[in-house]
Amino acid sequence: QAKKQGKNNYKFYSSKELEPNMNPIKLEMDLHKAIHKEELILHYQPKVSLKTGKIVGVEALIRWNHPELGTISPGDFIPIAEETGLIIPIGEWVLYHACKQNKEWQQKGFKTTVSVNVSARQFTQSNFDETVSRVLLQTELNPQSLELEITDSMTANIERTISTLQNLKKLGVRISIDDFGTGFSSLNYLQRFPIDNLKIDQSLIHRMESNMNDKTIVTTIISMAHNLNLNVVAEGIQTKEQLIYLQQHLCDEGQGYFFTKPMPANKIMVTVFEIENVVKDFGLPQDINE
Ligand code: C2E
Ligand code: MG
Ligand code: MG
Ligand code: MG
């Protein structure tokens, strides 16, 4: 049983109670082999412009098809990968496959940006920028078509973070701050970071409906980001009300189950076409303002 394994392992159970046989030690052993056994797979979730209704990008989200346990979500194995250092090879696997997939889409005429989540442990590797550069060369993807998502948790060493970000910007890739609004970091670093996007954490978006303060926080983040010349993305949009509120308050882009869940690569192009039609029927923020 999960809890019987003691306090030290309990941190693995952050998001939800795992099945009893999802023992972290077994998971760790299995995870070592997962890349070679081709059990890892990327799903992609579209990112929609709230101004035009167009799909402006897709985010790569990893899943693990475990032979006995079925699909395991990243919340349940990324912490193990971070703890053991396996995030380094897994992270590179994600980067390579996301870039390769995007290159294929580009060649088929679907011009998009792919976003890749980067863990603190990957980002703080001294050669992280070289890895990114190598993958871009290997996959021949235009650097502007790659976006890296980092979180505030990486901002412990501000000077070092800034220098890594500068090296990445020199390569031409785009940078987003993910899960913004949940950490405790100083807002001061934002204006010093060479970043492009701010992604508002989904917990804030979900609470907007019931909590006036959260509405205020969201609109404040949007104006602050715009004052810093950053593009703002709302994560986890699930309802029409959330979408309309965000459009009216000039949030630039959104992601969420309201548009679509993450899906395998082969479904993306068809779905993108469908979503763009739904959003068109639904109405654009220009209509609201007129
Ligand atoms: P994230 O980067 O903030 O990704 C958003 C998460 O919210 C995804 O969960 C996505 O499926 C989910 N989501 C999207 N729209 C909605 C919505 O409307 N409602 C709800 N309830 N959820 C929504 P997922 O795929 O389980 O990933 C969880 C986290 O795991 C990600 O959060 C990211 O931090 C991490 N992760 C995922 N893939 C990778 C990866 O390749 N590398 C690393 N280092 N971390 C990853
Ligand atoms: Mg993300
Ligand atoms: Mg997020
Ligand atoms: Mg995250």
Tab-separated table of C-alpha atoms and ligand atoms in Angstrom:
chain	number	residue	atom	x	y	z
A	1	GLN	CA	0.000	0.000	0.000
A	2	ALA	CA	1.138	3.452	-0.881
A	3	LYS	CA	1.149	4.961	2.568
A	4	LYS	CA	2.873	2.002	4.204
A	5	GLN	CA	6.040	2.740	2.304
A	6	GLY	CA	6.800	5.561	4.604
A	7	LYS	CA	7.034	9.265	4.622
A	8	ASN	CA	9.884	9.543	2.191
A	9	ASN	CA	7.889	8.076	-0.599
A	10	TYR	CA	4.735	9.943	0.156
A	11	LYS	CA	5.762	12.916	-1.977
A	12	PHE	CA	5.189	10.817	-5.070
A	13	TYR	CA	1.504	10.776	-4.331
A	14	SER	CA	0.917	14.467	-4.662
A	15	SER	CA	-1.753	14.635	-7.343
A	16	LYS	CA	-3.894	11.648	-6.395
A	17	GLU	CA	-3.755	8.363	-4.579
A	18	LEU	CA	-2.026	5.864	-6.865
A	19	GLU	CA	-3.215	2.332	-7.340
A	20	PRO	CA	-1.693	0.021	-4.747
A	21	ASN	CA	0.562	-1.647	-7.318
A	22	MET	CA	1.865	1.729	-8.530
A	23	ASN	CA	4.751	1.387	-6.181
A	24	PRO	CA	7.314	4.140	-6.743
A	25	ILE	CA	10.243	1.728	-6.611
A	26	LYS	CA	8.688	-0.469	-9.282
A	27	LEU	CA	7.721	2.615	-11.296
A	28	GLU	CA	11.270	3.859	-11.097
A	29	MET	CA	12.666	0.535	-12.343
A	30	ASP	CA	10.116	0.416	-15.142
A	31	LEU	CA	10.750	4.045	-16.064
A	32	HIS	CA	14.433	3.267	-16.700
A	33	LYS	CA	13.327	0.997	-19.534
A	34	ALA	CA	10.349	2.993	-20.751
A	35	ILE	CA	12.213	4.960	-23.438
A	36	HIS	CA	13.798	1.902	-25.030
A	37	LYS	CA	10.570	-0.058	-24.824
A	38	GLU	CA	8.851	2.830	-26.627
A	39	GLU	CA	6.251	3.191	-23.906
A	40	LEU	CA	6.416	6.989	-23.780
A	41	ILE	CA	4.149	8.995	-26.038
A	42	LEU	CA	3.397	12.657	-26.583
A	43	HIS	CA	-0.093	14.037	-26.742
A	44	TYR	CA	-0.700	17.566	-27.965
A	45	GLN	CA	-3.125	20.234	-26.774
A	46	PRO	CA	-3.927	23.176	-29.055
A	47	LYS	CA	-3.511	26.770	-27.923
A	48	VAL	CA	-6.134	29.120	-29.372
A	49	SER	CA	-5.879	32.845	-30.107
A	50	LEU	CA	-8.783	34.480	-28.245
A	51	LYS	CA	-8.623	37.326	-30.770
A	52	THR	CA	-8.856	35.383	-34.023
A	53	GLY	CA	-10.009	31.920	-32.950
A	54	LYS	CA	-7.026	30.451	-34.799
A	55	ILE	CA	-4.823	27.725	-33.379
A	56	VAL	CA	-1.515	29.410	-32.685
A	57	GLY	CA	0.361	26.516	-31.172
A	58	VAL	CA	0.254	23.084	-29.580
A	59	GLU	CA	1.694	21.950	-26.252
A	60	ALA	CA	3.403	18.568	-26.033
A	61	LEU	CA	2.319	16.611	-22.931
A	62	ILE	CA	3.941	13.304	-22.117
A	63	ARG	CA	2.102	10.076	-21.219
A	64	TRP	CA	3.467	6.684	-20.268
A	65	ASN	CA	1.738	3.609	-21.635
A	66	HIS	CA	2.731	1.156	-18.938
A	67	PRO	CA	2.353	-2.494	-20.036
A	68	GLU	CA	0.525	-3.523	-16.837
A	69	LEU	CA	-0.782	-0.304	-15.341
A	70	GLY	CA	-2.122	1.372	-18.471
A	71	THR	CA	-1.682	5.076	-19.137
A	72	ILE	CA	0.167	6.922	-16.391
A	73	SER	CA	-0.099	10.702	-16.350
A	74	PRO	CA	2.940	12.968	-16.029
A	75	GLY	CA	1.845	14.154	-12.573
A	76	ASP	CA	2.512	10.594	-11.373
A	77	PHE	CA	5.876	9.900	-12.980
A	78	ILE	CA	7.576	13.231	-13.755
A	79	PRO	CA	8.313	13.716	-10.016
A	80	ILE	CA	10.015	10.276	-10.002
A	81	ALA	CA	11.927	11.179	-13.150
A	82	GLU	CA	13.058	14.441	-11.542
A	83	GLU	CA	14.100	12.746	-8.327
A	84	THR	CA	16.154	10.070	-10.073
A	85	GLY	CA	17.651	12.202	-12.829
A	86	LEU	CA	15.772	10.194	-15.476
A	87	ILE	CA	14.199	13.508	-16.473
A	88	ILE	CA	17.394	14.281	-18.396
A	89	PRO	CA	17.049	11.487	-21.006
A	90	ILE	CA	13.234	11.688	-20.893
A	91	GLY	CA	13.335	15.455	-21.356
A	92	GLU	CA	15.603	15.121	-24.347
A	93	TRP	CA	13.346	12.432	-25.768
A	94	VAL	CA	10.373	14.829	-25.439
A	95	LEU	CA	12.268	17.710	-27.018
A	96	TYR	CA	13.415	15.621	-29.965
A	97	HIS	CA	10.031	14.047	-30.679
A	98	ALA	CA	8.077	17.302	-30.277
A	99	CYS	CA	10.434	19.106	-32.688
A	100	LYS	CA	10.394	16.210	-35.162
A	101	GLN	CA	6.587	16.110	-35.065
A	102	ASN	CA	6.347	19.845	-35.591
A	103	LYS	CA	8.747	19.631	-38.550
A	104	GLU	CA	6.442	17.012	-40.083
A	105	TRP	CA	3.409	19.246	-39.538
A	106	GLN	CA	5.214	22.191	-41.111
A	107	GLN	CA	5.990	20.077	-44.171
A	108	LYS	CA	2.300	19.159	-44.437
A	109	GLY	CA	1.375	22.855	-44.380
A	110	PHE	CA	0.275	23.073	-40.738
A	111	LYS	CA	2.438	25.936	-39.511
A	112	THR	CA	2.462	25.907	-35.747
A	113	THR	CA	4.596	26.377	-32.655
A	114	VAL	CA	5.235	23.428	-30.383
A	115	SER	CA	5.605	24.062	-26.645
A	116	VAL	CA	7.710	21.730	-24.538
A	117	ASN	CA	7.628	21.629	-20.731
A	118	VAL	CA	11.056	21.811	-19.144
A	119	SER	CA	11.764	20.678	-15.579
A	120	ALA	CA	14.018	22.658	-13.251
A	121	ARG	CA	16.531	19.829	-13.261
A	122	GLN	CA	16.790	19.928	-17.062
A	123	PHE	CA	16.928	23.688	-17.262
A	124	THR	CA	19.734	23.967	-14.713
A	125	GLN	CA	21.959	21.419	-16.516
A	126	SER	CA	24.951	23.388	-17.707
A	127	ASN	CA	24.548	22.156	-21.290
A	128	PHE	CA	20.778	22.555	-21.612
A	129	ASP	CA	21.098	25.211	-24.326
A	130	GLU	CA	23.455	22.921	-26.276
A	131	THR	CA	20.914	20.104	-26.104
A	132	VAL	CA	18.230	22.414	-27.484
A	133	SER	CA	20.559	23.619	-30.216
A	134	ARG	CA	21.502	20.050	-31.204
A	135	VAL	CA	17.870	18.893	-31.340
A	136	LEU	CA	16.965	21.873	-33.546
A	137	LEU	CA	19.767	20.920	-35.934
A	138	GLN	CA	18.848	17.222	-35.917
A	139	THR	CA	15.192	17.882	-36.639
A	140	GLU	CA	15.795	20.908	-38.904
A	141	LEU	CA	13.010	22.764	-37.118
A	142	ASN	CA	12.957	26.557	-37.327
A	143	PRO	CA	13.868	27.724	-33.765
A	144	GLN	CA	10.936	30.164	-33.768
A	145	SER	CA	8.617	27.150	-33.995
A	146	LEU	CA	9.807	25.873	-30.623
A	147	GLU	CA	8.668	27.278	-27.302
A	148	LEU	CA	10.034	26.175	-23.920
A	149	GLU	CA	7.782	26.312	-20.854
A	150	ILE	CA	9.504	26.851	-17.540
A	151	THR	CA	8.001	27.539	-14.110
A	152	ASP	CA	8.818	30.033	-11.387
A	153	SER	CA	10.405	27.249	-9.390
A	154	MET	CA	13.471	27.707	-11.570
A	155	THR	CA	14.010	31.215	-10.484
A	156	ALA	CA	15.898	30.327	-7.309
A	157	ASN	CA	19.146	31.521	-8.862
A	158	ILE	CA	18.008	34.581	-10.800
A	159	GLU	CA	21.334	35.508	-12.403
A	160	ARG	CA	21.919	31.995	-13.662
A	161	THR	CA	18.353	31.700	-14.932
A	162	ILE	CA	18.742	34.960	-16.848
A	163	SER	CA	21.973	33.830	-18.474
A	164	THR	CA	20.484	30.468	-19.533
A	165	LEU	CA	17.406	32.246	-20.883
A	166	GLN	CA	19.633	34.638	-22.828
A	167	ASN	CA	21.515	31.707	-24.387
A	168	LEU	CA	18.218	30.117	-25.365
A	169	LYS	CA	16.900	33.377	-26.821
A	170	LYS	CA	20.077	33.615	-28.928
A	171	LEU	CA	19.104	30.309	-30.507
A	172	GLY	CA	15.800	31.938	-31.500
A	173	VAL	CA	13.403	29.830	-29.435
A	174	ARG	CA	10.432	31.281	-27.555
A	175	ILE	CA	10.065	31.119	-23.762
A	176	SER	CA	6.951	30.889	-21.577
A	177	ILE	CA	6.494	31.031	-17.839
A	178	ASP	CA	4.084	28.182	-17.000
A	179	ASP	CA	1.673	27.961	-14.036
A	180	PHE	CA	2.022	31.671	-13.310
A	181	GLY	CA	0.231	32.857	-10.197
A	182	THR	CA	0.836	29.814	-8.029
A	183	GLY	CA	4.425	30.287	-6.909
A	184	PHE	CA	5.737	32.809	-4.466
A	185	SER	CA	8.430	34.334	-6.603
A	186	SER	CA	9.036	38.002	-6.796
A	187	LEU	CA	7.346	39.817	-9.648
A	188	ASN	CA	10.573	41.727	-10.016
A	189	TYR	CA	12.278	38.997	-12.021
A	190	LEU	CA	9.641	39.097	-14.730
A	191	GLN	CA	10.885	42.319	-16.270
A	192	ARG	CA	14.455	41.012	-16.198
A	193	PHE	CA	13.697	37.742	-17.958
A	194	PRO	CA	13.876	37.604	-21.749
A	195	ILE	CA	10.533	35.816	-22.079
A	196	ASP	CA	7.638	35.915	-24.544
A	197	ASN	CA	4.580	34.462	-22.795
A	198	LEU	CA	2.983	34.216	-19.397
A	199	LYS	CA	0.644	31.268	-18.833
A	200	ILE	CA	-1.901	31.883	-16.060
A	201	ASP	CA	-2.273	28.763	-13.934
A	202	GLN	CA	-5.488	26.839	-14.398
A	203	SER	CA	-6.355	26.906	-10.683
A	204	LEU	CA	-6.895	30.675	-10.967
A	205	ILE	CA	-8.997	30.279	-14.105
A	206	HIS	CA	-11.154	27.603	-12.441
A	207	ARG	CA	-11.742	29.681	-9.318
A	208	MET	CA	-12.715	32.827	-11.261
A	209	GLU	CA	-16.358	31.809	-11.439
A	210	SER	CA	-16.869	31.539	-7.716
A	211	ASN	CA	-14.389	34.053	-6.423
A	212	MET	CA	-14.357	37.732	-7.270
A	213	ASN	CA	-10.803	38.085	-5.930
A	214	ASP	CA	-9.549	35.516	-8.414
A	215	LYS	CA	-11.196	37.467	-11.226
A	216	THR	CA	-9.310	40.528	-10.071
A	217	ILE	CA	-6.036	38.607	-9.863
A	218	VAL	CA	-6.494	37.274	-13.394
A	219	THR	CA	-7.256	40.691	-14.895
A	220	THR	CA	-4.342	42.187	-12.971
A	221	ILE	CA	-1.970	39.537	-14.335
A	222	ILE	CA	-3.233	40.272	-17.854
A	223	SER	CA	-2.592	44.014	-17.584
A	224	MET	CA	0.743	43.544	-15.877
A	225	ALA	CA	1.871	41.135	-18.598
A	226	HIS	CA	0.756	43.543	-21.322
A	227	ASN	CA	2.634	46.381	-19.639
A	228	LEU	CA	5.734	44.181	-19.789
A	229	ASN	CA	5.021	43.415	-23.463
A	230	LEU	CA	4.271	39.783	-22.756
A	231	ASN	CA	1.661	37.651	-24.435
A	232	VAL	CA	-0.826	36.133	-21.926
A	233	VAL	CA	-2.208	32.599	-22.151
A	234	ALA	CA	-4.994	31.276	-19.896
A	235	GLU	CA	-4.683	27.582	-19.048
A	236	GLY	CA	-7.558	25.245	-18.254
A	237	ILE	CA	-10.488	27.090	-19.873
A	238	GLN	CA	-13.475	24.798	-19.357
A	239	THR	CA	-16.540	26.982	-19.724
A	240	LYS	CA	-17.982	29.542	-22.097
A	241	GLU	CA	-18.233	32.012	-19.184
A	242	GLN	CA	-14.513	31.741	-18.489
A	243	LEU	CA	-13.751	32.211	-22.169
A	244	ILE	CA	-15.954	35.299	-22.517
A	245	TYR	CA	-14.531	36.878	-19.381
A	246	LEU	CA	-10.970	36.299	-20.598
A	247	GLN	CA	-11.787	37.656	-24.060
A	248	GLN	CA	-13.395	40.762	-22.596
A	249	HIS	CA	-10.320	41.356	-20.473
A	250	LEU	CA	-8.071	41.019	-23.513
A	251	CYS	CA	-6.309	37.781	-22.635
A	252	ASP	CA	-4.419	36.858	-25.816
A	253	GLU	CA	-4.629	33.072	-25.930
A	254	GLY	CA	-6.218	30.122	-24.191
A	255	GLN	CA	-6.022	26.385	-23.723
A	256	GLY	CA	-8.441	24.019	-22.083
A	257	TYR	CA	-11.022	21.282	-22.312
A	258	PHE	CA	-13.547	23.860	-23.575
A	259	PHE	CA	-11.601	23.742	-26.859
A	260	THR	CA	-10.161	20.258	-26.587
A	261	LYS	CA	-8.227	17.819	-24.421
A	262	PRO	CA	-4.693	16.820	-25.373
A	263	MET	CA	-4.708	14.205	-28.142
A	264	PRO	CA	-2.340	12.017	-30.176
A	265	ALA	CA	-0.413	13.701	-33.000
A	266	ASN	CA	-2.376	12.008	-35.783
A	267	LYS	CA	-5.645	13.618	-34.605
A	268	ILE	CA	-4.301	17.153	-34.348
A	269	MET	CA	-4.705	18.460	-37.892
A	270	VAL	CA	-8.357	17.386	-38.195
A	271	THR	CA	-9.202	18.696	-34.746
A	272	VAL	CA	-7.542	22.035	-35.375
A	273	PHE	CA	-9.835	22.510	-38.356
A	274	GLU	CA	-12.909	21.624	-36.261
A	275	ILE	CA	-11.973	23.915	-33.370
A	276	GLU	CA	-11.385	26.857	-35.670
A	277	ASN	CA	-14.909	26.433	-36.983
A	278	VAL	CA	-16.435	26.159	-33.519
A	279	VAL	CA	-14.634	29.289	-32.379
A	280	LYS	CA	-15.735	31.111	-35.523
A	281	ASP	CA	-19.406	30.250	-34.852
A	282	PHE	CA	-18.999	31.135	-31.235
A	283	GLY	CA	-17.973	34.717	-31.898
A	284	LEU	CA	-14.804	36.682	-31.505
A	285	PRO	CA	-13.911	39.377	-28.994
A	286	GLN	CA	-14.184	42.011	-31.725
A	287	ASP	CA	-17.921	41.315	-31.756
A	288	ILE	CA	-18.063	41.938	-28.024
A	289	ASN	CA	-16.302	45.266	-28.290
A	290	GLU	CA	-18.373	46.583	-31.178
B	1	C2E	P1	1.151	21.964	-17.557
B	1	C2E	O1	2.349	22.145	-18.403
B	1	C2E	O2	0.665	23.138	-16.803
B	1	C2E	O3	0.039	21.362	-18.512
B	1	C2E	C1	-1.348	21.558	-18.365
B	1	C2E	C2	-2.041	20.346	-17.765
B	1	C2E	O4	-3.422	20.646	-17.609
B	1	C2E	C3	-1.993	19.101	-18.636
B	1	C2E	O5	-2.043	17.976	-17.762
B	1	C2E	C4	-3.307	19.208	-19.411
B	1	C2E	O6	-3.764	17.971	-19.891
B	1	C2E	C5	-4.210	19.734	-18.339
B	1	C2E	N1	-5.351	20.500	-18.870
B	1	C2E	C6	-5.446	21.200	-20.024
B	1	C2E	N2	-6.653	21.803	-20.133
B	1	C2E	C7	-7.332	21.489	-19.006
B	1	C2E	C8	-8.650	21.814	-18.521
B	1	C2E	O7	-9.442	22.527	-19.165
B	1	C2E	N3	-9.004	21.312	-17.312
B	1	C2E	C9	-8.152	20.513	-16.567
B	1	C2E	N4	-8.592	20.067	-15.396
B	1	C2E	N5	-6.911	20.186	-17.004
B	1	C2E	C10	-6.511	20.675	-18.201
B	1	C2E	P2	-1.032	16.742	-17.925
B	1	C2E	O8	-0.852	16.400	-19.342
B	1	C2E	O9	-1.494	15.688	-16.973
B	1	C2E	O10	0.337	17.354	-17.415
B	1	C2E	C11	0.506	17.783	-16.074
B	1	C2E	C12	1.823	18.474	-15.887
B	1	C2E	O11	2.910	17.567	-16.080
B	1	C2E	C13	2.076	19.611	-16.883
B	1	C2E	O12	1.432	20.786	-16.461
B	1	C2E	C14	3.587	19.716	-16.823
B	1	C2E	O13	3.987	20.474	-15.710
B	1	C2E	C15	4.000	18.271	-16.597
B	1	C2E	N6	4.426	17.681	-17.884
B	1	C2E	C16	3.675	17.180	-18.883
B	1	C2E	N7	4.444	16.750	-19.906
B	1	C2E	C17	5.721	17.013	-19.556
B	1	C2E	C18	6.997	16.828	-20.194
B	1	C2E	O14	7.106	16.360	-21.329
B	1	C2E	N8	8.106	17.212	-19.490
B	1	C2E	C19	8.016	17.769	-18.231
B	1	C2E	N9	9.158	18.118	-17.625
B	1	C2E	N10	6.850	17.964	-17.615
B	1	C2E	C20	5.709	17.597	-18.263
B	2	MG	MG	2.919	23.534	-19.729
B	3	MG	MG	0.479	24.925	-16.461
B	4	MG	MG	3.361	22.757	-15.065
